[in-house]
XYZ file of C-alpha atoms in Angstrom:
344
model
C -4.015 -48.673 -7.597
C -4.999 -48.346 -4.094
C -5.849 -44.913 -2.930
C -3.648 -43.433 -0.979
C -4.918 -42.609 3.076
C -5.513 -39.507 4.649
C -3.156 -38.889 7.585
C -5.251 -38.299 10.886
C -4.588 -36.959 14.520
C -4.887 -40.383 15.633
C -2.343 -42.302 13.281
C -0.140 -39.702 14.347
C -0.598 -40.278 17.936
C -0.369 -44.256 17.366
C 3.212 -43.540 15.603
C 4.646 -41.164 18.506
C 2.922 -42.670 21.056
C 1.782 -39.228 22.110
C -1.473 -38.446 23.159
C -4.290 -36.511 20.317
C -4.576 -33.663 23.021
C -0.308 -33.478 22.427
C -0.740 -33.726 18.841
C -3.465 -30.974 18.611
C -1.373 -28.878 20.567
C 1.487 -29.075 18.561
C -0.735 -27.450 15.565
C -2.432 -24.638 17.729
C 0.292 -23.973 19.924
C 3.801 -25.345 19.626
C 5.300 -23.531 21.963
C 3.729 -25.670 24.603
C 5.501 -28.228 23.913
C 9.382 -29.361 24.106
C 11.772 -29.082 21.492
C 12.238 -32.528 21.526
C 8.778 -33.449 21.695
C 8.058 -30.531 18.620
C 11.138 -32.812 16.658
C 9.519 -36.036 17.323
C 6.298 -34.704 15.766
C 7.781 -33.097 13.080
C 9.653 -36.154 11.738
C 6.782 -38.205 12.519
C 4.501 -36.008 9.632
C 7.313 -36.533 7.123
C 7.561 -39.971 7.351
C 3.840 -40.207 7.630
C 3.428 -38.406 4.794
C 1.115 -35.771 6.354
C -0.681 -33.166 4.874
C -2.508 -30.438 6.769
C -6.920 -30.394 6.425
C -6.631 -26.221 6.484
C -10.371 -26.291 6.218
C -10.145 -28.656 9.082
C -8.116 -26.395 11.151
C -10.177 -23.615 10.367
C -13.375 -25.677 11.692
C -11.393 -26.551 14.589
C -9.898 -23.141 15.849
C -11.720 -20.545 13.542
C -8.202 -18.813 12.426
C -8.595 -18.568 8.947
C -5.307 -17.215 8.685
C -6.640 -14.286 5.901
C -6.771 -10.791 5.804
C -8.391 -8.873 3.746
C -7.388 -5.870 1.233
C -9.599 -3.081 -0.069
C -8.157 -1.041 -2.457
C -9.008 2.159 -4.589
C -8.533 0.987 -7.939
C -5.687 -0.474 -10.373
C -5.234 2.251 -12.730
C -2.721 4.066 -10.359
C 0.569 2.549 -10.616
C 1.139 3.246 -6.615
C -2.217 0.448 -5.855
C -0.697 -2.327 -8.042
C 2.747 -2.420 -7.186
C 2.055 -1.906 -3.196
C -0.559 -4.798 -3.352
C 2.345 -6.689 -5.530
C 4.478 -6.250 -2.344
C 1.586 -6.881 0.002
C 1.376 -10.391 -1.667
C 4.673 -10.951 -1.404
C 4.976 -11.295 2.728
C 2.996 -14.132 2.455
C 6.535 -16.220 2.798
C 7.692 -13.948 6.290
C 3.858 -13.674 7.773
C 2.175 -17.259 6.140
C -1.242 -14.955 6.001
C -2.766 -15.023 2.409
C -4.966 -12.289 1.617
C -8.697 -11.731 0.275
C -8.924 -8.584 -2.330
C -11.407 -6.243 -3.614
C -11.971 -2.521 -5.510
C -13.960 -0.381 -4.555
C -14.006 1.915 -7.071
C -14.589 5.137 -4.520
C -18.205 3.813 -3.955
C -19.066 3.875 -0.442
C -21.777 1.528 -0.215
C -20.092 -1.060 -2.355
C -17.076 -0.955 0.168
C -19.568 -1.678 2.869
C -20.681 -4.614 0.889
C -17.018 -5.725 0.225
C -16.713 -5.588 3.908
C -19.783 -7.480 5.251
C -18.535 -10.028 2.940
C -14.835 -10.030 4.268
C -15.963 -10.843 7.364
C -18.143 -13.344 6.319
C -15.055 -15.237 5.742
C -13.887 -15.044 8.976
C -10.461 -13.088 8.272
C -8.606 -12.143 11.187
C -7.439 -8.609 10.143
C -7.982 -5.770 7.066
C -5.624 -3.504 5.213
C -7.007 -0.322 4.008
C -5.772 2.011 1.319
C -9.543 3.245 0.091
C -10.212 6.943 1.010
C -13.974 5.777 0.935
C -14.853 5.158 4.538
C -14.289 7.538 7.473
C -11.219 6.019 9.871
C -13.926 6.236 12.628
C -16.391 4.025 11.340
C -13.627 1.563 10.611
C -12.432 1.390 13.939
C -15.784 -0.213 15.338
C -15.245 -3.268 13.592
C -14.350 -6.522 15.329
C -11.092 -7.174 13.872
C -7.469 -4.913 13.770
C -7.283 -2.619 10.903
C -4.247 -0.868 9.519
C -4.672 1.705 6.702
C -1.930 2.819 4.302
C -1.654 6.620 2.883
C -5.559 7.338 4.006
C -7.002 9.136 6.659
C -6.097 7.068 9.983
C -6.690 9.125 12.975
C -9.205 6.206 14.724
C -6.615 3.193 13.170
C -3.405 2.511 12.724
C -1.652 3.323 9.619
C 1.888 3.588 7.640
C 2.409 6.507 5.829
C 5.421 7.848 3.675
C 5.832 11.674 4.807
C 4.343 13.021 2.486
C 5.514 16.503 3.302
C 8.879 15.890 2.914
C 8.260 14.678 -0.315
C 6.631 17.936 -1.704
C 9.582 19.732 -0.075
C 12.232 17.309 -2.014
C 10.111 17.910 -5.278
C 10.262 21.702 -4.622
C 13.989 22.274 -3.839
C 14.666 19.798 -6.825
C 12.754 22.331 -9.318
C 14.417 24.794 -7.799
C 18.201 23.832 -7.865
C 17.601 23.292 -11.639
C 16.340 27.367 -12.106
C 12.979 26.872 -12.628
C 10.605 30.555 -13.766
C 7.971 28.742 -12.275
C 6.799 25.792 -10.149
C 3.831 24.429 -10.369
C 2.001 21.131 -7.933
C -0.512 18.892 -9.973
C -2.244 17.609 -7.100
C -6.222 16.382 -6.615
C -8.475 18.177 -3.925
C -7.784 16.140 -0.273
C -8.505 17.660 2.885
C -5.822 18.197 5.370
C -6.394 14.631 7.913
C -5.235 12.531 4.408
C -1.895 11.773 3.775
C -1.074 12.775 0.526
C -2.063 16.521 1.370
C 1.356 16.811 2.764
C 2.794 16.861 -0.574
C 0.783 20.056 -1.369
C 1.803 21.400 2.083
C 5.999 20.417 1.702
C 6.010 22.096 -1.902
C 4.037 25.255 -0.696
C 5.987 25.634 2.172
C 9.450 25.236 0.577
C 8.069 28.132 -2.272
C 7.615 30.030 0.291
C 10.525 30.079 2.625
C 12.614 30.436 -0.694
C 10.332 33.110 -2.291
C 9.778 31.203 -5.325
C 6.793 31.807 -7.945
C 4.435 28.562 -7.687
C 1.257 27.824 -8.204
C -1.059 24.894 -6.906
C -3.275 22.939 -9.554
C -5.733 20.721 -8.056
C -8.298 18.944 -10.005
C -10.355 15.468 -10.285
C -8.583 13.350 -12.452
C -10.810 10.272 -11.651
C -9.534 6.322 -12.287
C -8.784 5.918 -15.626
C -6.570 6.956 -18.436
C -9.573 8.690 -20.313
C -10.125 11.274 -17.715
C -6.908 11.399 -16.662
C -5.633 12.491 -20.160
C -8.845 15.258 -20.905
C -7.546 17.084 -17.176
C -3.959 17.222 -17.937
C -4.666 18.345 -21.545
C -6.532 21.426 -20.412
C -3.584 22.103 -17.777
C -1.094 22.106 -19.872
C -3.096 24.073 -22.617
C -3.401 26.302 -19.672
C 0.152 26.464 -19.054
C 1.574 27.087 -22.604
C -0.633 30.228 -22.606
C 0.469 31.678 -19.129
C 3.838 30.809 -19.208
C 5.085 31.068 -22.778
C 8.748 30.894 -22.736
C 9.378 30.114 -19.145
C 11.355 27.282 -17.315
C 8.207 25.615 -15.987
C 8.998 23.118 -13.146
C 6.048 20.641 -12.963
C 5.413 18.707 -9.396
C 2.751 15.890 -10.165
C 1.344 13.799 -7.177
C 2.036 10.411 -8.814
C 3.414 8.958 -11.430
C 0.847 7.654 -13.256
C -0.133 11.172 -14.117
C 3.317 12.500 -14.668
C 3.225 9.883 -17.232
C 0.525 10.925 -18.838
C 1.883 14.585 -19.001
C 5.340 13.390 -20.082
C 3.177 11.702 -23.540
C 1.341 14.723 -23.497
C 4.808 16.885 -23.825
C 6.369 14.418 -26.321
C 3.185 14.344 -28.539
C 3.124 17.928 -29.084
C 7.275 18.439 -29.309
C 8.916 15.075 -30.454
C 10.846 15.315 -26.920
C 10.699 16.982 -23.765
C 11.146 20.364 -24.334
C 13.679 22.129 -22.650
C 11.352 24.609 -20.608
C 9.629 21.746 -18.775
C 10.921 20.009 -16.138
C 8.960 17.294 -14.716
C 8.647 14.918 -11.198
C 6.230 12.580 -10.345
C 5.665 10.793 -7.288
C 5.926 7.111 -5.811
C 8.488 5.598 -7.883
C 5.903 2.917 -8.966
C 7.451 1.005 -11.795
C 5.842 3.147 -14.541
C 7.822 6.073 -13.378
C 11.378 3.884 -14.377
C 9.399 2.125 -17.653
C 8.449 5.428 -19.613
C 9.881 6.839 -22.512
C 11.780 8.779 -20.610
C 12.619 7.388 -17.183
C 10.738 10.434 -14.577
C 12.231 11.824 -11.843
C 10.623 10.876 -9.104
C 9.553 11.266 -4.998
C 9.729 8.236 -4.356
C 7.293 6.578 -1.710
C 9.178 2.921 -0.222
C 6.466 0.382 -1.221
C 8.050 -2.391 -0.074
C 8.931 -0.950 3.125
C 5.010 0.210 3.586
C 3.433 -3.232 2.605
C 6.012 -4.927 4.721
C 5.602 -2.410 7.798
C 1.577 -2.610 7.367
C 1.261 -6.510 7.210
C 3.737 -6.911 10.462
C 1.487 -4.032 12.577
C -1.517 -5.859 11.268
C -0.144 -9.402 12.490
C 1.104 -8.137 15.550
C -2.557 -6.685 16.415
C -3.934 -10.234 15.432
C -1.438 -11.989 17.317
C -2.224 -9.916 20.157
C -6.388 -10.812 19.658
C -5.380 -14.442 19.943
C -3.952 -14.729 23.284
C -6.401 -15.811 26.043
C -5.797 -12.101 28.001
C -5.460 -9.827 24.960
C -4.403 -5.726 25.382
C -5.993 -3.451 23.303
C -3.789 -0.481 22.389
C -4.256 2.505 23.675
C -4.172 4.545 20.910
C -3.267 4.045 17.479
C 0.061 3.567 16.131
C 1.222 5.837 13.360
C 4.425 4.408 11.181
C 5.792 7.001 9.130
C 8.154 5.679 6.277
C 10.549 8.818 4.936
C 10.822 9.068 0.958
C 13.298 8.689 -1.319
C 14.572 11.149 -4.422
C 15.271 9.772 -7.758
C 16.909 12.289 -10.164
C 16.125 11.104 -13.927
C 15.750 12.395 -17.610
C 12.552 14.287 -17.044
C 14.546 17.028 -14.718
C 17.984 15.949 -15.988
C 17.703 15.819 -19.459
C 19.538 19.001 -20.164
């Protein structure tokens, strides 16, 4: 059987009787080119039965047409589903994506970097907390972060704040003794801080008894479980009998304190009232569906991929504007009401 022939640049000139130069430009910049002309080529492919060299191309123009991803870890719900979605504008943007984990280890991230660019991509989406905004702004290549500190890059965030406020006045309409945020330590620049900051201040304009719980829970179920064990121990002694309303900054770890509960009573007692945040899949999946602040992930991976491509769009025109400052997308959250605060 004889082997079938690779297409080149020059049959397809020979079979349009356009030039290479016309034929190159209709890969690297179509727009050049008439409609008619862009037709011609186009048909000209099928029938030739053309298929693109993308190692080739990237020789030829040094687009690689990647970007790459660094994210925290995959034990919270919130990282797998939003890189789910990432992956998913591949059919809008055509960009395919390089991925690592850094694990919250600085140096490592570095590493991850270095070798990102390495492999030429033309842009990076950040969720890590690991490395200052600052120090990722004097790379060569448009950044975008997602729910990190982002005051030297651009970024989409949910608003966080009005997402502790939802949380609070959702406790509260259901007559809650006491409410109570399950939050870990972040300074006030990162993004999930406003959470702490909504439920506080909605306690406080409504003179409400709450209390703030913040404490390393670390990446994985192990430590996870040991943290929320000791709170809730903690909780059954100070609050014995008492409509506890429990705000917990994601739902992986309302989760966890939902098995908790159910271990100990056979149900979810009628004293405890429970919301997590993100509405990450695991949050609709558990024994009892958890009521739930719920972040937009599509709407951020979407939103962070198209600021990203715009900013590498921008970087490939022969005169390109740098922004003047960064741009800040903030995505507003939704409220999902379910068995863990409506069970009774």
């Amino acid at each position: 059987m004889k082997e079938k022939k690779n297409v080149t640049f020059n049959d397809i000139a020979d079979y349009t009787n356009f030039s290479k130069t016309t034929i190159s430009r209709y890969f690297n910049n179509p727009d050049s080119l008439t409609l008619k002309n862009q037709q011609i080529i186009s048909d000209a492919l099928v029938k030739l039965g053309y298929q693109e060299n993308k190692v080739a191309r990237i020789l030829a123009n040094g687009k690689t047409e990647f970007i790459g991803i660094i994210i925290p870890d995959l034990y919270y719900h919130f990282y797998s589903e939003i890189l789910n979605q990432i992956l998913s504008t591949y059919e809008v943007f055509n960009y395919k994506f390089l991925i690592f984990v850094g694990n919250k280890n600085e140096e490592t991230e570095r590493r991850y970097i270095q070798e990102l660019l390495a492999y030429k991509i033309e842009g990076m989406i950040i969720l890590s907390h690991t490395i200052s905004s600052k120090e990722l702004s004097g790379l060569s290549i448009p950044i975008v972060t997602i729910e990190r500190e982002d005051r030297y890059v651009c970024s989409v965030n949910t608003d966080n704040h009005m997402g502790g406020y939802q949380a609070a006045a959702l406790l509260a309409r259901h007559k809650c003794d006491i409410l109570i945020h399950i939050n870990s330590p972040a300074s006030e620049d990162v993004p999930a801080h406003g959470r702490l900051s909504g439920f506080s201040d909605f306690c406080r304009e409504n003179n409400l008894e709450y209390r703030i719980i913040q404490k390393e829970f670390g990446h994985d179920y192990k430590g996870s479980l040991v943290q929320l064990q000791a709170i809730l121990d903690d909780l059954e002694r100070l609050y014995p009998g008492q409509k506890k309303g429990i705000f917990i900054s994601s739902d992986t770890l309302a989760n966890v304190m939902l098995n908790l509960l159910i271990r100990k009573y056979g149900t979810l007692p009628e004293d405890y009232l429970l919301v997590g945040f993100d509405n990450s899949p695991i949050s609709r999946e558990a024994v009892l569906p958890i009521s739930t602040v719920g972040q937009q992930i599509d709407r951020l991976a979407y939103e962070a991929v198209r600021l990203l491509v715009e900013q590498m769009t921008e970087q490939k025109k022969r005169k390109p504007v740098s922004l003047d400052k960064p741009i800040h997308k903030i995505i507003p959250p939704i409220l999902f009401r379910r068995e863990t605060t409506e069970h009774s």
